[in-house]
Structure formats: structure tokens, C-alpha cells
Amino acid sequence: METKRDKKRAMAQLGIKKLVNYQIAPINSILDENDTFVIAPPSAYRSEIFQIPALMFPGLTLVIEPTVTLLYERVGKLQLYDVRADYIDSSRTNEENVNILRKAQKGKLELLFVTPERLQNQRFQREIEDVFISLVVVDEAHCVTSWGYGFQSAFLKIGEFIDSLPDSPTKIALTAAALPQEREDICELLFMKQANVFINSLYRSNLHFVKYVCNTDLEKIDRMRHLLNGRDYQSCVVYCNTVNMTDRVYKTLNELFPEKVVEHHSKMDSAERKENDLLFLNGERRIMVATSSSYLGLNSSDVDLVIHFDLPRSPMDYYQQAGRAGQLGQASKCVLLYNENDYIMNRAIISKTDNVAVRERMLVALDQMKEYANSSTCLAQQLLSVLGETLDTPCGKCINCQKGRVKVPI
């Protein structure tokens, strides 16, 4: 496939002056029309890896994002650079969505963003057949398995949809972390053919991992209040496992810090979610309380405090969410507030999973998360070890290293 413009012009349009090493090889792989899987930390500007080829190849690049929040954020940023990008979602009228598809059919769009659910819409399936698609991107690709086997089966059908497209587009998957077995599963589910896999180090020395064992939710609230009062943070994301807990924590923090807090979860009106996201991204509100399953990947680069009010269900989920902090390299805290009941509740939920193999894998991951919460050794070493990477020396910065007075090697 011939490219329609050179790499320097595409970079210039996106405001990119220079590529770094971890970007060069994946971009070249995509330009050679190889299926490509990229694993890199949230701060690594992974989007540029597919955006540059998207502006170089003829036809459309279809980008699949896990949440509508990411649609708005990604498209809004691209449009600032005069990139012909748009999204389709349920907050728009049928007429608006059809008009966007017409633009794609006429070659007037370069990137189109959708969520996995849209791929199952029959009208979308019919209309998209008349669009020449050169690339299909699955962003936050860990969701294919972690969400697909859990509560959003549409993720498991992405590969079938891509395989049904008439032009056999090149497939690109990107995520911050995926265990070896999960990488294989994702590649298989997406029907990727001999994908080139690029794995970058997950260790980020600017993240300081902290965990507190709390006997009650009141203790968690008190610890959170102390964290938010006791340091000059730029902005903070508080993750909760459920909508009900998100609402409760939001209401409590809003009383403690009036006019500083917003919330985000799937049961809110989409317009309200969008407004809250903008208030947070623009810095008008400094604290975002959100469900872990609906809020990820927003490019709020000044987040320097991430608090998990509940125990995440896997180390990978925890790393993905904690990694929203410190995206500009600033020193940041990632705090886990842990109660034994969190583990019991998560285990009860996972035990309802029908697929035996998936259930067993999820239970193992939950046990690993419990071990992390109860650990007395270097938290960074333990987290990276579970994610398949070895950190040779203790980080010297996490709460366990600080308690043991472990110094950072010079």
C-alpha cells in the first residue's frame, strides 16, 4: 500500500518534532503493513504510534476505544491539529452518525473513533463496508480480555468484526501492560497474524507506591482526607470498584472539598460525564472520583496522586490505573487503601464467572493483588514481577522501602 504523504509531514501536522526510540520500530512495523502489538507505559504517548501512519496511509483508520470518554478526548485533541477525525456514539442522533459515515465513505475522514458496542450495530456494519479501511487500532487492548471476559462481551467480538472487513486492514493493538498469556489471548481474539510485539520497560521511577491497611471505610475516608489536605497535589484521581461506592465517596469528598470534586461513572448522563471530564481536564476541578471500569486513559498530564479506594481485581488493572499519575515525569503517589472485605467482595463477584478457566485466572490475579496489599517488601519490585519484569534493586521510594530505610542506588 502506498502512503499518501511522508512521515515528516505527518509528524509536523501532529506537532511532533522528534520520535523517541520506543516509537520508531513500531511505526516502521505498521508502515510495512505488519500487525503490531505495542506494550508501553501510559506516559509513553502511544497514540502517536498509530496516528502518524494514519496520516500517511490512504483510506480510513478505525480506532476502537473502550469508553466514550476516550472518544471525546482523542478526537478533540486531533481536531486541534486540523486532523480530519471524528467519533460515532449514542450521544449523537442517528442523522449525525449517518452523516459522519457518509464523510468516511467519501474519503473526507482520516480517523474514525468508536467503542466496541458500535461494531455490533447492523447499520454501522452495512455502512462501513463501503469505506476503505487501511488500519484498525484497538486502544487499551488489555480490555479485550479483562473487560471482555468480565462484563462487556462486545470486546470478544472485535476480531470477528475486523476479519469481516473487505480490505483486510492492518491491525494495531496498544496497552500499558499485558502478561504473556494475555498477549497471546489478545492476539488470537483480534485475529492478528504473526504480530510484531514491542515491549517497553514498565518501570517508572517517578511513581511512589503507597498502601495502607484500613479496618473500615471511615478509616479510608480519613486517610484520603489526610492525603488531599497534606500535600500540594496538582490533581488527583480516586478509583472505586462500583457505582454506589463512587457516589458515596464523591459526596463525602465534595463536602470536605466543596467546588473541587467531580465524578464519573457509567450510570451518569453522558452530557454530565462529558462536562465533568472537561472540568477536570481544564483544571477547574482538581479531584476526579470514578469507577475503575469506566474511566481510563484521559490525557490529564498533571495528575500526581492516584488513590484506589477499593482493592483492584488484578495487578494489571492496578498498574494501568495507577499509571495515570506522573505522565510528564513528575514525582507522583499511587496509594492503595485496603480492607480485607474488599478481597472477599471481589472474590464473590469473580466466583460468578461462568467460564471456569477465566474464573481461575481472575482468582489468581486477585490473590496476587491481595499479596501486594499485605506485602512488606518493595512494592515496585513485587508489582513488576507479577507483570513479567524484573527490577534488580528495590525502588527506595515506596512505603515499604521507606519503612525499611532502603536507599535508592546512585
Short mmCIF file of C-alpha atoms in Angstrom, two decimals:
data_model
loop_
_atom_site.label_atom_id
_atom_site.label_comp_id
_atom_site.label_asym_id
_atom_site.label_seq_id
_atom_site.Cartn_x
_atom_site.Cartn_y
_atom_site.Cartn_z
CA MET A 1 0.00 0.00 0.00
CA GLU A 2 1.45 3.34 -1.00
CA THR A 3 1.50 6.11 1.56
CA LYS A 4 -0.15 9.41 0.69
CA ARG A 5 2.36 11.65 2.47
CA ASP A 6 5.78 11.37 4.07
CA LYS A 7 6.48 10.84 7.75
CA LYS A 8 7.86 14.33 8.40
CA ARG A 9 4.70 15.99 7.12
CA ALA A 10 2.53 13.73 9.27
CA MET A 11 4.67 14.46 12.32
CA ALA A 12 4.55 18.19 11.66
CA GLN A 13 0.77 18.17 11.44
CA LEU A 14 0.58 16.43 14.82
CA GLY A 15 3.06 18.84 16.38
CA ILE A 16 5.70 16.13 16.85
CA LYS A 17 9.27 17.34 16.47
CA LYS A 18 11.12 14.11 17.13
CA LEU A 19 10.35 10.44 17.66
CA VAL A 20 11.92 8.52 20.53
CA ASN A 21 13.39 5.04 20.23
CA TYR A 22 10.36 3.11 21.50
CA GLN A 23 8.18 4.72 18.80
CA ILE A 24 10.37 4.20 15.74
CA ALA A 25 10.30 0.40 15.40
CA PRO A 26 6.52 0.02 15.92
CA ILE A 27 5.79 2.80 13.43
CA ASN A 28 8.02 1.15 10.85
CA SER A 29 6.30 -2.17 11.51
CA ILE A 30 2.91 -0.59 10.81
CA LEU A 31 4.19 1.16 7.69
CA ASP A 32 5.36 -2.26 6.48
CA GLU A 33 1.73 -3.40 6.95
CA ASN A 34 2.51 -5.84 9.76
CA ASP A 35 0.03 -6.46 12.56
CA THR A 36 1.63 -4.73 15.52
CA PHE A 37 1.21 -5.04 19.31
CA VAL A 38 2.73 -2.29 21.47
CA ILE A 39 3.12 -2.50 25.25
CA ALA A 40 4.30 0.76 26.77
CA PRO A 41 3.52 2.79 29.93
CA PRO A 42 0.65 5.31 29.89
CA SER A 43 3.14 8.19 29.78
CA ALA A 44 4.75 6.91 26.58
CA TYR A 45 2.48 8.75 24.13
CA ARG A 46 1.40 5.50 22.50
CA SER A 47 -1.24 7.25 20.38
CA GLU A 48 1.42 8.82 18.18
CA ILE A 49 2.49 5.33 17.11
CA PHE A 50 -0.75 4.83 15.17
CA GLN A 51 -1.61 8.47 14.44
CA ILE A 52 1.46 9.02 12.26
CA PRO A 53 0.76 6.02 9.96
CA ALA A 54 -2.93 7.01 9.94
CA LEU A 55 -1.99 10.31 8.31
CA MET A 56 0.37 8.58 5.89
CA PHE A 57 -1.82 5.77 4.55
CA PRO A 58 -4.73 6.34 2.17
CA GLY A 59 -8.19 5.47 3.40
CA LEU A 60 -9.57 5.47 6.93
CA THR A 61 -8.06 4.42 10.24
CA LEU A 62 -10.73 2.94 12.51
CA VAL A 63 -9.87 3.35 16.19
CA ILE A 64 -11.68 1.29 18.83
CA GLU A 65 -11.63 2.82 22.33
CA PRO A 66 -13.07 1.15 25.44
CA THR A 67 -15.02 4.19 26.70
CA VAL A 68 -16.85 7.16 25.22
CA THR A 69 -14.72 9.45 27.39
CA LEU A 70 -11.69 8.41 25.38
CA LEU A 71 -13.54 9.07 22.11
CA TYR A 72 -14.14 12.69 23.11
CA GLU A 73 -10.61 13.24 24.42
CA ARG A 74 -8.77 11.65 21.49
CA VAL A 75 -10.88 13.31 18.78
CA GLY A 76 -10.84 16.71 20.47
CA LYS A 77 -7.06 16.70 20.58
CA LEU A 78 -6.68 15.62 16.95
CA GLN A 79 -9.11 18.26 15.73
CA LEU A 80 -6.94 20.92 17.38
CA TYR A 81 -4.26 19.89 14.86
CA ASP A 82 -6.73 20.07 11.97
CA VAL A 83 -6.74 16.30 11.59
CA ARG A 84 -9.94 15.05 9.97
CA ALA A 85 -11.06 12.91 12.90
CA ASP A 86 -14.50 12.23 14.34
CA TYR A 87 -16.41 9.76 16.51
CA ILE A 88 -19.71 7.91 16.47
CA ASP A 89 -21.58 7.20 19.68
CA SER A 90 -25.06 7.04 21.21
CA SER A 91 -24.97 10.64 22.48
CA ARG A 92 -25.37 11.76 18.84
CA THR A 93 -28.52 11.49 16.78
CA ASN A 94 -28.87 8.82 14.10
CA GLU A 95 -28.68 11.56 11.48
CA GLU A 96 -25.40 12.88 12.89
CA ASN A 97 -23.87 9.41 12.99
CA VAL A 98 -25.01 8.66 9.42
CA ASN A 99 -23.50 11.95 8.20
CA ILE A 100 -20.18 11.01 9.77
CA LEU A 101 -20.25 7.65 8.00
CA ARG A 102 -21.04 9.42 4.72
CA LYS A 103 -17.94 11.57 5.21
CA ALA A 104 -15.91 8.42 5.74
CA GLN A 105 -17.34 6.83 2.58
CA LYS A 106 -16.37 9.92 0.57
CA GLY A 107 -12.81 9.88 1.91
CA LYS A 108 -13.30 13.03 3.99
CA LEU A 109 -12.22 11.44 7.27
CA GLU A 110 -8.79 10.20 8.25
CA LEU A 111 -9.62 8.67 11.66
CA LEU A 112 -12.95 7.42 12.99
CA PHE A 113 -13.30 6.53 16.69
CA VAL A 114 -15.89 4.10 18.05
CA THR A 115 -16.46 1.84 21.06
CA PRO A 116 -16.73 -1.97 20.69
CA GLU A 117 -20.50 -1.87 21.09
CA ARG A 118 -20.84 0.19 17.89
CA LEU A 119 -19.22 -2.63 15.89
CA GLN A 120 -22.25 -4.83 16.62
CA ASN A 121 -24.71 -2.27 15.21
CA GLN A 122 -26.11 -3.72 11.97
CA ARG A 123 -26.48 -0.38 10.23
CA PHE A 124 -22.88 0.51 11.10
CA GLN A 125 -21.74 -2.85 9.74
CA ARG A 126 -23.53 -2.24 6.42
CA GLU A 127 -22.29 1.32 6.01
CA ILE A 128 -18.68 0.63 6.96
CA GLU A 129 -18.40 -1.98 4.18
CA ASP A 130 -18.33 0.93 1.71
CA VAL A 131 -15.37 2.57 3.44
CA PHE A 132 -11.78 1.74 2.51
CA ILE A 133 -10.11 0.99 5.86
CA SER A 134 -6.33 0.69 5.89
CA LEU A 135 -5.72 0.41 9.65
CA VAL A 136 -7.76 -0.80 12.63
CA VAL A 137 -6.48 0.23 16.06
CA VAL A 138 -7.54 -1.36 19.35
CA ASP A 139 -6.53 1.08 22.07
CA GLU A 140 -6.22 -0.03 25.71
CA ALA A 141 -6.11 -3.57 24.32
CA HIS A 142 -5.95 -5.21 27.75
CA CYS A 143 -9.70 -4.55 27.93
CA VAL A 144 -10.25 -7.20 25.23
CA THR A 145 -9.70 -9.90 27.86
CA SER A 146 -10.10 -8.14 31.22
CA TRP A 147 -13.41 -6.50 30.26
CA GLY A 148 -14.47 -8.96 27.58
CA TYR A 149 -14.46 -11.94 29.93
CA GLY A 150 -15.96 -9.85 32.68
CA PHE A 151 -18.84 -7.54 31.84
CA GLN A 152 -18.58 -6.36 28.21
CA SER A 153 -18.75 -9.27 25.78
CA ALA A 154 -18.55 -6.85 22.81
CA PHE A 155 -14.77 -6.80 23.33
CA LEU A 156 -14.59 -10.50 22.49
CA LYS A 157 -16.23 -9.87 19.11
CA ILE A 158 -13.85 -7.17 17.87
CA GLY A 159 -11.69 -9.68 15.99
CA GLU A 160 -14.65 -11.16 14.14
CA PHE A 161 -15.71 -7.69 13.03
CA ILE A 162 -12.23 -6.77 11.79
CA ASP A 163 -11.93 -10.09 9.97
CA SER A 164 -15.22 -9.39 8.16
CA LEU A 165 -13.92 -6.13 6.63
CA PRO A 166 -13.35 -6.44 2.88
CA ASP A 167 -9.94 -4.71 2.68
CA SER A 168 -8.00 -6.81 5.26
CA PRO A 169 -6.68 -3.81 7.20
CA THR A 170 -3.50 -3.91 9.26
CA LYS A 171 -4.29 -4.43 12.97
CA ILE A 172 -2.67 -2.43 15.78
CA ALA A 173 -3.13 -3.14 19.49
CA LEU A 174 -1.77 -0.89 22.23
CA THR A 175 -1.79 -1.17 26.02
CA ALA A 176 0.27 -0.32 29.09
CA ALA A 177 0.59 -3.88 30.37
CA ALA A 178 -0.31 -7.43 29.42
CA LEU A 179 1.01 -10.69 30.78
CA PRO A 180 2.50 -13.16 28.25
CA GLN A 181 -0.61 -15.41 28.30
CA GLU A 182 -2.87 -12.36 27.93
CA ARG A 183 -0.83 -11.10 24.97
CA GLU A 184 -1.39 -14.43 23.23
CA ASP A 185 -5.10 -14.34 24.04
CA ILE A 186 -5.48 -10.77 22.78
CA CYS A 187 -3.66 -11.54 19.52
CA GLU A 188 -5.85 -14.61 19.00
CA LEU A 189 -9.10 -12.80 19.80
CA LEU A 190 -8.19 -9.95 17.43
CA PHE A 191 -7.21 -12.41 14.67
CA MET A 192 -3.76 -10.80 14.47
CA LYS A 193 -1.42 -12.56 12.03
CA GLN A 194 2.14 -13.10 13.26
CA ALA A 195 2.03 -9.76 15.04
CA ASN A 196 5.24 -7.92 15.76
CA VAL A 197 5.25 -7.35 19.54
CA PHE A 198 7.13 -4.42 21.06
CA ILE A 199 7.53 -4.43 24.85
CA ASN A 200 8.90 -1.44 26.74
CA SER A 201 10.00 -1.39 30.36
CA LEU A 202 7.09 -0.77 32.68
CA TYR A 203 9.20 0.67 35.49
CA ARG A 204 8.62 4.36 36.14
CA SER A 205 10.91 5.75 38.79
CA ASN A 206 8.74 8.82 39.36
CA LEU A 207 5.86 6.74 40.78
CA HIS A 208 5.95 6.20 44.54
CA PHE A 209 3.75 3.29 45.62
CA VAL A 210 1.98 3.51 48.98
CA LYS A 211 -0.57 1.24 50.67
CA TYR A 212 -2.50 1.49 53.91
CA VAL A 213 -4.47 -1.25 55.60
CA CYS A 214 -7.77 0.25 56.82
CA ASN A 215 -10.24 -1.52 59.10
CA THR A 216 -13.29 0.45 57.92
CA ASP A 217 -14.45 2.75 55.13
CA LEU A 218 -14.32 5.60 57.66
CA GLU A 219 -10.60 4.94 58.10
CA LYS A 220 -10.22 5.05 54.32
CA ILE A 221 -12.03 8.40 54.18
CA ASP A 222 -9.87 9.79 56.96
CA ARG A 223 -6.69 8.63 55.25
CA MET A 224 -7.87 10.10 51.94
CA ARG A 225 -8.73 13.42 53.61
CA HIS A 226 -5.24 13.50 55.11
CA LEU A 227 -3.65 12.78 51.72
CA LEU A 228 -5.64 15.51 49.96
CA ASN A 229 -5.06 18.04 52.74
CA GLY A 230 -1.50 17.21 53.48
CA ARG A 231 0.28 17.81 50.19
CA ASP A 232 0.39 20.30 47.38
CA TYR A 233 -1.02 17.99 44.70
CA GLN A 234 -1.88 19.21 41.22
CA SER A 235 -4.80 16.87 40.55
CA CYS A 236 -6.00 13.53 41.85
CA VAL A 237 -8.00 10.55 40.58
CA VAL A 238 -9.82 8.39 43.13
CA TYR A 239 -10.83 4.97 41.77
CA CYS A 240 -13.72 2.92 43.19
CA ASN A 241 -14.91 -0.52 42.09
CA THR A 242 -18.66 0.20 41.97
CA VAL A 243 -21.06 2.97 41.02
CA ASN A 244 -22.54 3.02 44.54
CA MET A 245 -19.15 3.46 46.16
CA THR A 246 -18.21 6.13 43.63
CA ASP A 247 -21.31 8.11 44.54
CA ARG A 248 -20.64 7.72 48.28
CA VAL A 249 -17.00 8.78 48.04
CA TYR A 250 -17.87 11.69 45.74
CA LYS A 251 -20.50 13.02 48.14
CA THR A 252 -18.14 12.75 51.10
CA LEU A 253 -15.22 14.45 49.34
CA ASN A 254 -17.48 17.14 47.93
CA GLU A 255 -18.48 18.03 51.50
CA LEU A 256 -14.84 18.10 52.58
CA PHE A 257 -13.59 19.94 49.49
CA PRO A 258 -16.52 21.90 48.01
CA GLU A 259 -16.20 23.02 44.37
CA LYS A 260 -13.11 20.85 43.87
CA VAL A 261 -14.59 17.43 43.10
CA VAL A 262 -16.33 15.78 40.12
CA GLU A 263 -17.36 12.18 39.48
CA HIS A 264 -17.54 9.81 36.53
CA HIS A 265 -19.39 6.51 36.14
CA SER A 266 -21.40 4.66 33.52
CA LYS A 267 -24.84 5.38 35.01
CA MET A 268 -24.46 9.14 34.73
CA ASP A 269 -25.97 11.04 31.82
CA SER A 270 -23.38 11.21 29.01
CA ALA A 271 -23.61 15.01 28.84
CA GLU A 272 -22.91 15.27 32.56
CA ARG A 273 -19.95 12.89 32.28
CA LYS A 274 -18.55 14.93 29.42
CA GLU A 275 -18.96 18.18 31.36
CA ASN A 276 -17.24 16.69 34.42
CA ASP A 277 -14.37 15.38 32.30
CA LEU A 278 -13.82 18.86 30.83
CA LEU A 279 -13.93 20.48 34.28
CA PHE A 280 -11.23 18.07 35.42
CA LEU A 281 -9.08 18.31 32.29
CA ASN A 282 -9.28 22.11 32.33
CA GLY A 283 -8.19 22.26 35.95
CA GLU A 284 -11.42 23.80 37.25
CA ARG A 285 -11.89 20.74 39.48
CA ARG A 286 -8.86 19.03 40.95
CA ILE A 287 -10.32 15.73 42.22
CA MET A 288 -11.97 13.11 40.00
CA VAL A 289 -13.83 10.21 41.66
CA ALA A 290 -14.53 7.45 39.15
CA THR A 291 -15.30 3.80 38.65
CA SER A 292 -12.26 1.86 37.54
CA SER A 293 -14.26 0.24 34.73
CA SER A 294 -15.37 3.47 33.05
CA TYR A 295 -12.52 5.91 33.47
CA LEU A 296 -9.11 5.33 31.98
CA GLY A 297 -6.67 6.88 29.60
CA LEU A 298 -7.66 10.53 29.79
CA ASN A 299 -4.67 12.68 28.98
CA SER A 300 -4.66 14.75 32.17
CA SER A 301 -0.92 15.15 32.40
CA ASP A 302 -0.84 16.98 35.75
CA VAL A 303 -2.27 14.09 37.81
CA ASP A 304 0.23 13.43 40.57
CA LEU A 305 -1.93 11.47 43.01
CA VAL A 306 -3.97 8.33 42.28
CA ILE A 307 -5.92 6.76 45.14
CA HIS A 308 -7.58 3.35 44.96
CA PHE A 309 -10.41 3.35 47.49
CA ASP A 310 -11.09 -0.34 46.76
CA LEU A 311 -8.80 -3.26 46.02
CA PRO A 312 -8.41 -3.70 42.23
CA ARG A 313 -9.08 -7.18 40.90
CA SER A 314 -5.65 -7.68 39.35
CA PRO A 315 -2.14 -6.20 39.43
CA MET A 316 -2.53 -5.33 35.74
CA ASP A 317 -5.68 -3.30 36.43
CA TYR A 318 -3.89 -1.58 39.29
CA TYR A 319 -0.85 -0.73 37.19
CA GLN A 320 -2.99 0.58 34.32
CA GLN A 321 -4.94 2.89 36.63
CA ALA A 322 -2.09 3.95 38.91
CA GLY A 323 -0.09 4.80 35.81
CA ARG A 324 -2.41 7.74 35.06
CA ALA A 325 -0.22 9.63 37.51
CA GLY A 326 3.05 11.32 36.61
CA GLN A 327 2.64 11.32 32.84
CA LEU A 328 5.02 14.27 32.47
CA GLY A 329 7.63 12.59 34.66
CA GLN A 330 6.69 14.47 37.83
CA ALA A 331 7.03 12.70 41.18
CA SER A 332 3.63 11.15 41.96
CA LYS A 333 1.98 8.98 44.58
CA CYS A 334 -0.08 5.85 43.88
CA VAL A 335 -1.99 4.97 47.03
CA LEU A 336 -3.95 1.78 47.75
CA LEU A 337 -6.42 1.78 50.67
CA TYR A 338 -7.02 -1.84 51.59
CA ASN A 339 -9.61 -3.60 53.70
CA GLU A 340 -9.91 -7.39 53.91
CA ASN A 341 -13.59 -7.09 52.96
CA ASP A 342 -12.53 -5.71 49.55
CA TYR A 343 -10.90 -9.05 48.78
CA ILE A 344 -13.92 -11.03 49.99
CA MET A 345 -16.35 -8.96 47.88
CA ASN A 346 -14.18 -9.21 44.76
CA ARG A 347 -13.82 -12.96 45.20
CA ALA A 348 -17.60 -13.36 45.48
CA ILE A 349 -18.12 -11.39 42.25
CA ILE A 350 -15.45 -13.32 40.34
CA SER A 351 -16.85 -16.66 41.54
CA LYS A 352 -19.99 -15.97 39.48
CA THR A 353 -17.97 -16.05 36.22
CA ASP A 354 -19.23 -18.96 34.10
CA ASN A 355 -16.03 -19.71 32.18
CA VAL A 356 -14.00 -21.94 34.53
CA ALA A 357 -10.58 -21.17 33.02
CA VAL A 358 -11.22 -17.43 33.04
CA ARG A 359 -12.58 -17.59 36.59
CA GLU A 360 -9.49 -19.40 37.85
CA ARG A 361 -7.20 -16.90 36.15
CA MET A 362 -9.11 -13.97 37.68
CA LEU A 363 -8.93 -15.54 41.14
CA VAL A 364 -5.16 -15.98 40.81
CA ALA A 365 -4.82 -12.32 39.81
CA LEU A 366 -6.96 -11.26 42.78
CA ASP A 367 -4.76 -13.30 45.13
CA GLN A 368 -1.72 -11.58 43.66
CA MET A 369 -3.35 -8.23 44.39
CA LYS A 370 -4.01 -9.31 47.97
CA GLU A 371 -0.35 -10.32 48.35
CA TYR A 372 0.64 -6.86 47.12
CA ALA A 373 -1.67 -5.22 49.66
CA ASN A 374 -0.19 -7.25 52.52
CA SER A 375 3.41 -7.10 51.30
CA SER A 376 6.33 -5.91 53.43
CA THR A 377 8.85 -5.90 50.56
CA CYS A 378 9.47 -3.34 47.79
CA LEU A 379 6.11 -2.66 46.16
CA ALA A 380 7.57 -1.68 42.79
CA GLN A 381 9.57 -4.91 42.62
CA GLN A 382 6.55 -7.00 43.56
CA LEU A 383 4.21 -5.31 41.08
CA LEU A 384 6.65 -5.53 38.19
CA SER A 385 7.49 -9.15 38.98
CA VAL A 386 3.83 -10.14 38.60
CA LEU A 387 3.71 -8.20 35.31
CA GLY A 388 6.68 -10.16 33.97
CA GLU A 389 9.53 -7.71 34.54
CA THR A 390 12.45 -7.85 36.97
CA LEU A 391 13.57 -4.79 38.93
CA ASP A 392 17.06 -5.71 40.12
CA THR A 393 17.15 -3.44 43.18
CA PRO A 394 14.44 -2.08 45.49
CA CYS A 395 12.97 1.20 44.31
CA GLY A 396 13.87 3.00 47.56
CA LYS A 397 10.74 5.16 47.28
CA CYS A 398 7.70 3.06 48.08
CA ILE A 399 6.28 2.96 51.60
CA ASN A 400 7.89 -0.40 52.38
CA CYS A 401 11.33 0.75 51.23
CA GLN A 402 10.93 3.94 53.25
CA LYS A 403 9.94 1.99 56.37
CA GLY A 404 13.00 -0.18 55.86
CA ARG A 405 15.10 2.86 55.03
CA VAL A 406 16.16 1.38 51.71
CA LYS A 407 18.14 3.97 49.78
CA VAL A 408 17.85 4.46 46.05
CA PRO A 409 21.05 3.25 44.36
CA ILE A 410 23.15 6.07 42.94
#
